[in-house]
Every structure is written in C-alpha cells, then in structure tokens.
C-alpha cells in the first residue's frame, strides 16, 4: 500500500513554495501519495507564539538568501517578493474552497498563486493584482472571492490550521509521514527516506 505524505502549507511561505515544487517528484519516486493540506500560517504563528523569520532582521536577510540557494539547487525559478510578508487569509480560504468545491481546479489554483508569489513577485495582497492573476489563469475572480467567503470553507481552514498546531506544527511547510513530523523544505531528504 502506498505511503502518504501530508503537506501543510501556506502560499506566503517561500519554503512552502520550494517544498510544493519538489514533493511531487519525491512522491513519484517513492510511489507515494500527497495529501495537500492548506493552512493559515498566521494562525499557526499566533497559536504557537512563533513569528515570521523576517521579523528578526539578521535572520530574515539570511533566510531570503538561503531560500535563493535552495531554489538554485532545485533548479526552481525564484524571485524574492518585495511585498513579503503578505496576508494570505483570502488566498488560503480560496485554496480550501477549491479543494472542497472544485477539486479538479485545486492544483492549478495552487500553481497559479505559488508562481505569482515566488516567481513573478506579485503583490497578491492587492485585490486588483490578485483578480488579474486569477483571471489570467482562467479563474473567475469574483467566484473565487465568493468561494473564500463560504462559511464551510472558512471553518475548514480554521480546522486544518488547528489540527496542524495540535500535531506539533509551528511553521510552514510542515509534513507528516506515518505520524512523524518534518519541518522545512530542507528536510525533504528525510521525507524521501520515510516514504521509501
């Protein structure tokens, strides 16, 4: 029976972007399944007393350079987003809504937003920029906003975020294989070993 790796992620995390880009290859190599778990990183930070590394200037500078090094190693396009950090509440609700109501469009939605955030360095916190980004990818921006406003979608994002925290998450990306937690895109080799 195929193993499963759960990926708890947020579009606002550049490390989540790198994990998102690498995990499908790893899963394919290991004949594993990915359980995509959109969560709200801000909610995780609030619940755990954690904060974005960019709130500490020296750590933030280091992290952004480190992310660029990892992107180069992976051969993944990456551009530092000057608008970072961006409030991703609406974006993550949209992801949950797609997963719940339009699952065939979920991965395309994730591809669109991760690429816009970390390849094109777009300000997805700006409603007009977000609408243009969604429209260019073939989504109806008004329909996505309506989806993000659905009460069941909002409740689901809260539930997944609370689940992540209850299981030990304090940041993103957080992955689980057979109940074992792996934090950070720089732990993907350990994820591969756990799946193998």
XYZ file of C-alpha atoms in Angstrom, residues 106-181:
76
model
C -7.187 22.863 -6.918
C -3.677 22.164 -8.221
C -3.987 24.769 -10.975
C -5.041 27.318 -8.350
C -2.046 26.403 -6.183
C 0.329 26.539 -9.152
C -1.032 29.956 -10.118
C -0.663 31.517 -6.677
C 2.684 29.963 -5.750
C 4.163 31.029 -9.100
C 2.685 34.529 -8.880
C 4.048 34.935 -5.361
C 7.526 33.422 -5.725
C 8.374 33.582 -9.436
C 6.633 36.766 -10.550
C 6.893 38.526 -7.145
C 3.335 39.822 -7.431
C 1.570 41.615 -4.599
C -1.260 39.146 -4.039
C -2.365 41.187 -1.044
C -3.675 43.760 -3.534
C -7.199 42.778 -4.615
C -6.717 44.157 -8.151
C -3.433 42.284 -8.642
C -4.987 39.093 -7.303
C -8.012 39.456 -9.590
C -5.777 39.990 -12.631
C -3.614 36.992 -11.656
C -6.636 34.716 -11.267
C -8.272 35.970 -14.460
C -5.086 35.419 -16.497
C -5.063 31.804 -15.265
C -8.670 31.236 -16.356
C -10.364 31.670 -12.980
C -13.355 33.922 -12.314
C -12.008 36.245 -9.574
C -15.485 37.048 -8.233
C -16.298 33.333 -7.975
C -13.042 32.707 -6.083
C -13.804 35.551 -3.661
C -17.291 34.127 -3.124
C -15.807 30.688 -2.515
C -13.372 32.142 0.020
C -16.308 33.722 1.825
C -18.241 30.460 2.194
C -18.848 29.667 5.890
C -17.944 25.982 5.493
C -14.718 26.907 3.712
C -13.755 29.340 6.487
C -14.498 26.702 9.126
C -12.441 24.101 7.253
C -9.374 26.375 7.075
C -9.645 27.017 10.809
C -9.991 23.279 11.499
C -6.973 22.304 9.375
C -4.860 25.060 10.953
C -5.871 23.955 14.449
C -5.127 20.337 13.525
C -1.650 21.293 12.328
C -0.943 23.078 15.613
C -2.345 20.200 17.674
C 0.009 17.829 15.858
C 3.044 19.988 16.585
C 3.312 22.399 13.647
C 4.825 25.807 14.357
C 5.579 26.950 10.802
C 5.419 26.017 7.138
C 5.944 23.766 5.389
C 5.159 21.015 7.860
C 4.993 17.449 6.580
C 3.930 14.190 8.172
C 4.769 10.635 7.139
C 3.421 7.810 9.307
C 2.740 10.325 12.065
C 6.320 11.644 12.107
C 6.653 15.398 11.616
